[in-house]
Amino acid sequence: MANRAQDILIPDTGVLRVTFLYVGQGEATLLTIPDGETFIYSLIDINNDKTNGGIDLSKLLKDLLDENDELTFINTHPHNDHLRGIKGIHEEITISEIWHSGHKPGSDHNDAYQEMKDVINDIGTENEFVLFGTNDSNKIREADKETEVEKKLGDIDYVVLSPAEYVQEDVDDEDADERYARIHERCAVIKLSYGGENAKHILITGDSDKKAWKEHITEYHKNKLPSDVLSASHHGSRTFFKTNEDDEEEYEEHINEISPDHLIISSPKQSESPHDHPHEDAIELYAKYVDDDHRYHLGENRECVIVDISSDGNIEIQFDQELVEEYGFDSDDDNGGSENKTSAVFPGTRTSRIDNQPMGKK
Amino acid sequence: MTWWFKRHPELLALECDKLESNSNYKEHARSRKNTLISGGEIIVRLNETKKFPIIIIYSESTPYSLPFVIPLKSLPSPQEIENLSLKSSGHAIKQLNENAQVEFLNFWHQNPDGTICLLEADNLEKYGEFFSVKEVINRVRDWLAGIITGKLPMDSSEVELFAHFRNKDTSKEFLIPTQFLKQDIYQGEFYCVRMSQVYTRIVGADRSIYLGSVIVGENKEGIRISPIEFKEHSYLLPEGINSYLDLLLKKKLLQQEIKRGSMIEGFWWDTQKEIKPIQNVNDFAEQVGDGNIEYGFQRIQKLIGELICMQKQDEILVGIRFMNKRNEPQWQNFVLRKGEVRHIPILFNYSTEEFKKQTINNYHLLAYRSSEFSENKYHLRNGGRVERNTLKEKAVNVIGCGALGSEFADIMGKAGIGCVNLIDYDRMKFENSIRHVLGTNSIGLYKVHGLRNHLLNHNPFVQVELGPVSVTQTPISKYFIDPGVGVSTIANDNTEGFVNEQALINNKIMFYARALRGGKAARILRVIPGKDACFYCLDLYADDGNEVFTKIPRDEQLPTITNECNNPIRPSSAADLKLISSLLSQIVLDYLQGVNQPNNHWIWSTEAIDGIPKDKINSYSLKGSNIPPHTNCPYCQPQPKLSVEISLEIISFMVQETSKVSNIETGGVLLGEISGDVLVVKHASGPGPKSDRKSMHFLKDIEYCQKYIDEMYEKNGDSAAYIGEWHYHPVGNNNPSNTDLSSLSSIANGKGYLTENPTMIIISNTGKASCTIHPARRPFYYTDLIIKEQYNEV
């Protein structure tokens, strides 16, 4: 008998469904990939985080996957907000393969990274693959980081645009922030394509920053960049355009080339984000390329965005709040979800309207 | 006026949140004066993004009804929203229509007032949650997306298309049998017969219900093919018309019946595309032409060109058969009604263009409610509780069609029992109607006739048979229809005693139900022969004072009202009898569907009764128990096997008789008595002088043997009663032949011979005797022949 996860996340036969899941301050994108008459599943990044009412991915995936289903887990970079909870998921469902960026994080992110290593140990290194930038479709590397292999993901195509180098050993005098930034500079970027001659493209950017794009990606992969849907890098952070808040040299060449119709921002409400994501200055820059009606901030209404692409290349964007209601960490509380608004748009319609009612003895 | 948002302020806040925070809906204005109204756009993001201006109007019955959503031609201003909000929801919708602000998208699910109804979908109530504006908006968004992509959300199978037509006529309604949906014929004529009529004085306007009867026409190649007739309900056809052939040959009679309204003739076309909410003749032609209006008019002209151009009829019935979203054929009828004639008739040589002008200018198109009339759809609402596929193979023999029996029969018909067999001799009297399922319009009719009509009116798919006038005058084997059960509600001990005996002997399963204590209590029992206590067993238990049987005392406050020809009329209300018949019906339906029933005896009571423990009878309780057959019940206990005792002398006599004839058969009758499990042969006759004896055939001398029987009885009394036959097989063995078996069966079951267990002794040509017993209605068996030395008279 179908459950809510299956009802919502499994599309009609032949349709690619990419669901940008609301996971609070983090990112998780579920791919329901057509594979002939059936589907395979892949999850790009994970953040099983109890704060901000994000989706409990273990619970969701346990409902979604049937006994014989397996999941390919893809990690853009080994930071907590993209990797937290991987072991818990592996305990609930079968992770058959792990594709990752090949980086080793600093100590702040070591726990989640170790979880991934544990899972890899469990499934065997023959099921471990590493992402490496290329202009060829469907190419990744084996765990030795050298041997390139062609590997399909069901009926879709993908191109790994980044990293071009793996962050491994410590660099002398490098502090945690520098290492953190170095990983963002080398974060995996993946483009997904489906729909035959009229194929549509979805660009997953992880936390890739201005430096990554300016120095490593845009120039080398220019003709691969145009995409219909862009998953905003780093939860809508300004680092996609600027080195920091004071950087006046805003970089826009990449988004100009990507030229997205739809933008997905995976972060909680700005007021709930510890990093104030999405950044106002970033939104202003995004707005130059994607209008109001096509920028979707998952945390605004605590919802997931579902992108469907049919085999003949038709795209449809839908929104879902039921997954958050059903699988959200605080779904049993009344303080989560879209009801958690602080200001009303039309206050006069929801509050008492008073008038002058005389009182007193006389 | 009371305002829902004053009663439910928390709901108001939630709904406001959802209006503001739905990514599919961009709210532009909202007002709450007398009505909460929100205006904005639904955004559908596909290859291109489209925005649909809509208005959301909350009804006064919120949250018990969902808000109305209406597509608009343009986005309403905040001032317009505020003005509308001063009105009630109904008036606000009316004003939008009067101001022509409503955008009609010409797709199913938009009602004539512009509101969108998307609540019929099957899964609306899944997960048992309450629906808010969020779901409504999402559903409207999906519908609008479907209009663009051509993939509309699936309808439930029961979505009502008729409600979506803006131009419709409710004076006629059509039931379309599945035969009309068969794909062989492409276009042609059809005929419907009136099922029922409701008059103005009852419902405010005359309404007639028609059932499709015959469909005829040509295939795609233009070849006329055989008509398909819906014969199951031919009883509705007017007198003189029994088939399509009659329609062809008796044109005058057909025209008379059409004029009277008892039949109606129509013209129809098959199309492949799903029908849209057709509003006019042009829409109709577009549908008939599968999207090509000109081609549609050509097809229409071929069938009704002459009628239209010569303006022969004020009304023309037209139908479309189309494939719906579920890819199932469906049918929709319309009427082309002549309006103000703006073009004079054309008598000859009209072109399609002229025909088109005539049709468009002179005729309005109105939709009739048209519903599929199929066995499956008809029984759909019973699904899961009573399964038509199981029950259509069963029969229920309703013995007694009084108030209780008629209610029971009514439920059996509605449950879809394959055959309901009605057995009753009484006619309806006016005072019956107060409790009977039939009304005063059946006064004077036999109850079974009225009830048959009533049952078919409710479920034309059941077969209703009429049994004998009286069950006491007719053997049960003559009227009981198998496989199934009998249900007696006669409430007469003598009659039911006889039915009980008949049912047990013939191995028929019976239920008995009777209202007691003025209808405040009831007893229902099931009797599977040999397994359950029968009617007679209960008497035995009662006589024994056995607690397994609960005696229910009369309520002296509710005595018998009157006695009609030995038929006592006891008080009880329709409420009592309907309840009891419902309990009885459910028990019977469960049994017929194989539901495991641990009980065979049920007592219903609305009150506790003094002196009876509450675990047996309590207020508003149905207590079940299992009562086994009584050990002394002659009907229920298995018959013991009889052995046969005979003296050496009698056997010697028989052998002696055989030696007289050697090559031909001989024999005679056996007299004696039954003693416990032993049949004692005390006398045996010879064949008699006029017997017919051949090598493989023997017929005793009837006159001689009868005289022998009578004289021996005169002399010896009961100890010399007829108990069987003996004869000789000079050829072959001493097993009974088919002729022997047939004769003994007739003896056991026939009324002349006063025994139900005749024996037969057959002597072989080696002098060996076989002995068999041939019980009535049961298989014969071989038994021991005990030969005693003791001398008996011959």
PDB file of N, CA and C in Angstrom, chain B residues 191 210 253-265:
ATOM      1  N   TYR B 191     -33.443   4.156 -29.692  1.00  0.00           N
ATOM      2  CA  TYR B 191     -34.795   4.252 -29.152  1.00  0.00           C
ATOM      3  C   TYR B 191     -34.748   4.017 -27.647  1.00  0.00           C
ATOM      4  N   TYR B 210     -36.080   7.792 -19.076  1.00  0.00           N
ATOM      5  CA  TYR B 210     -36.066   6.884 -20.213  1.00  0.00           C
ATOM      6  C   TYR B 210     -34.880   5.929 -20.113  1.00  0.00           C
ATOM      7  N   LEU B 253     -47.782   2.643 -34.976  1.00  0.00           N
ATOM      8  CA  LEU B 253     -47.839   2.399 -33.531  1.00  0.00           C
ATOM      9  C   LEU B 253     -46.680   3.104 -32.826  1.00  0.00           C
ATOM     10  N   LEU B 254     -45.510   3.041 -33.469  1.00  0.00           N
ATOM     11  CA  LEU B 254     -44.336   3.699 -32.891  1.00  0.00           C
ATOM     12  C   LEU B 254     -44.576   5.199 -32.771  1.00  0.00           C
ATOM     13  N   GLN B 255     -45.125   5.779 -33.845  1.00  0.00           N
ATOM     14  CA  GLN B 255     -45.387   7.234 -33.806  1.00  0.00           C
ATOM     15  C   GLN B 255     -46.381   7.577 -32.711  1.00  0.00           C
ATOM     16  N   GLN B 256     -47.372   6.716 -32.535  1.00  0.00           N
ATOM     17  CA  GLN B 256     -48.378   6.944 -31.461  1.00  0.00           C
ATOM     18  C   GLN B 256     -47.692   6.922 -30.097  1.00  0.00           C
ATOM     19  N   GLU B 257     -46.822   5.932 -29.908  1.00  0.00           N
ATOM     20  CA  GLU B 257     -46.153   5.793 -28.611  1.00  0.00           C
ATOM     21  C   GLU B 257     -45.191   6.967 -28.376  1.00  0.00           C
ATOM     22  N   ILE B 258     -44.535   7.403 -29.457  1.00  0.00           N
ATOM     23  CA  ILE B 258     -43.637   8.560 -29.316  1.00  0.00           C
ATOM     24  C   ILE B 258     -44.450   9.794 -28.928  1.00  0.00           C
ATOM     25  N   LYS B 259     -45.616   9.921 -29.563  1.00  0.00           N
ATOM     26  CA  LYS B 259     -46.491  11.063 -29.260  1.00  0.00           C
ATOM     27  C   LYS B 259     -46.950  11.022 -27.799  1.00  0.00           C
ATOM     28  N   ARG B 260     -47.219   9.799 -27.329  1.00  0.00           N
ATOM     29  CA  ARG B 260     -47.653   9.637 -25.935  1.00  0.00           C
ATOM     30  C   ARG B 260     -46.500   9.816 -24.950  1.00  0.00           C
ATOM     31  N   GLY B 261     -45.296   9.730 -25.468  1.00  0.00           N
ATOM     32  CA  GLY B 261     -44.126   9.894 -24.597  1.00  0.00           C
ATOM     33  C   GLY B 261     -43.627   8.594 -24.003  1.00  0.00           C
ATOM     34  N   SER B 262     -44.257   7.482 -24.374  1.00  0.00           N
ATOM     35  CA  SER B 262     -43.798   6.208 -23.793  1.00  0.00           C
ATOM     36  C   SER B 262     -42.541   5.702 -24.490  1.00  0.00           C
ATOM     37  N   MET B 263     -42.272   6.216 -25.699  1.00  0.00           N
ATOM     38  CA  MET B 263     -41.002   5.902 -26.374  1.00  0.00           C
ATOM     39  C   MET B 263     -40.442   7.187 -26.946  1.00  0.00           C
ATOM     40  N   ILE B 264     -39.158   7.150 -27.228  1.00  0.00           N
ATOM     41  CA  ILE B 264     -38.536   8.328 -27.825  1.00  0.00           C
ATOM     42  C   ILE B 264     -37.469   7.857 -28.804  1.00  0.00           C
ATOM     43  N   GLU B 265     -37.368   8.586 -29.921  1.00  0.00           N
ATOM     44  CA  GLU B 265     -36.388   8.226 -30.952  1.00  0.00           C
ATOM     45  C   GLU B 265     -35.277   9.272 -30.964  1.00  0.00           C
TER      46      GLU B 265
END
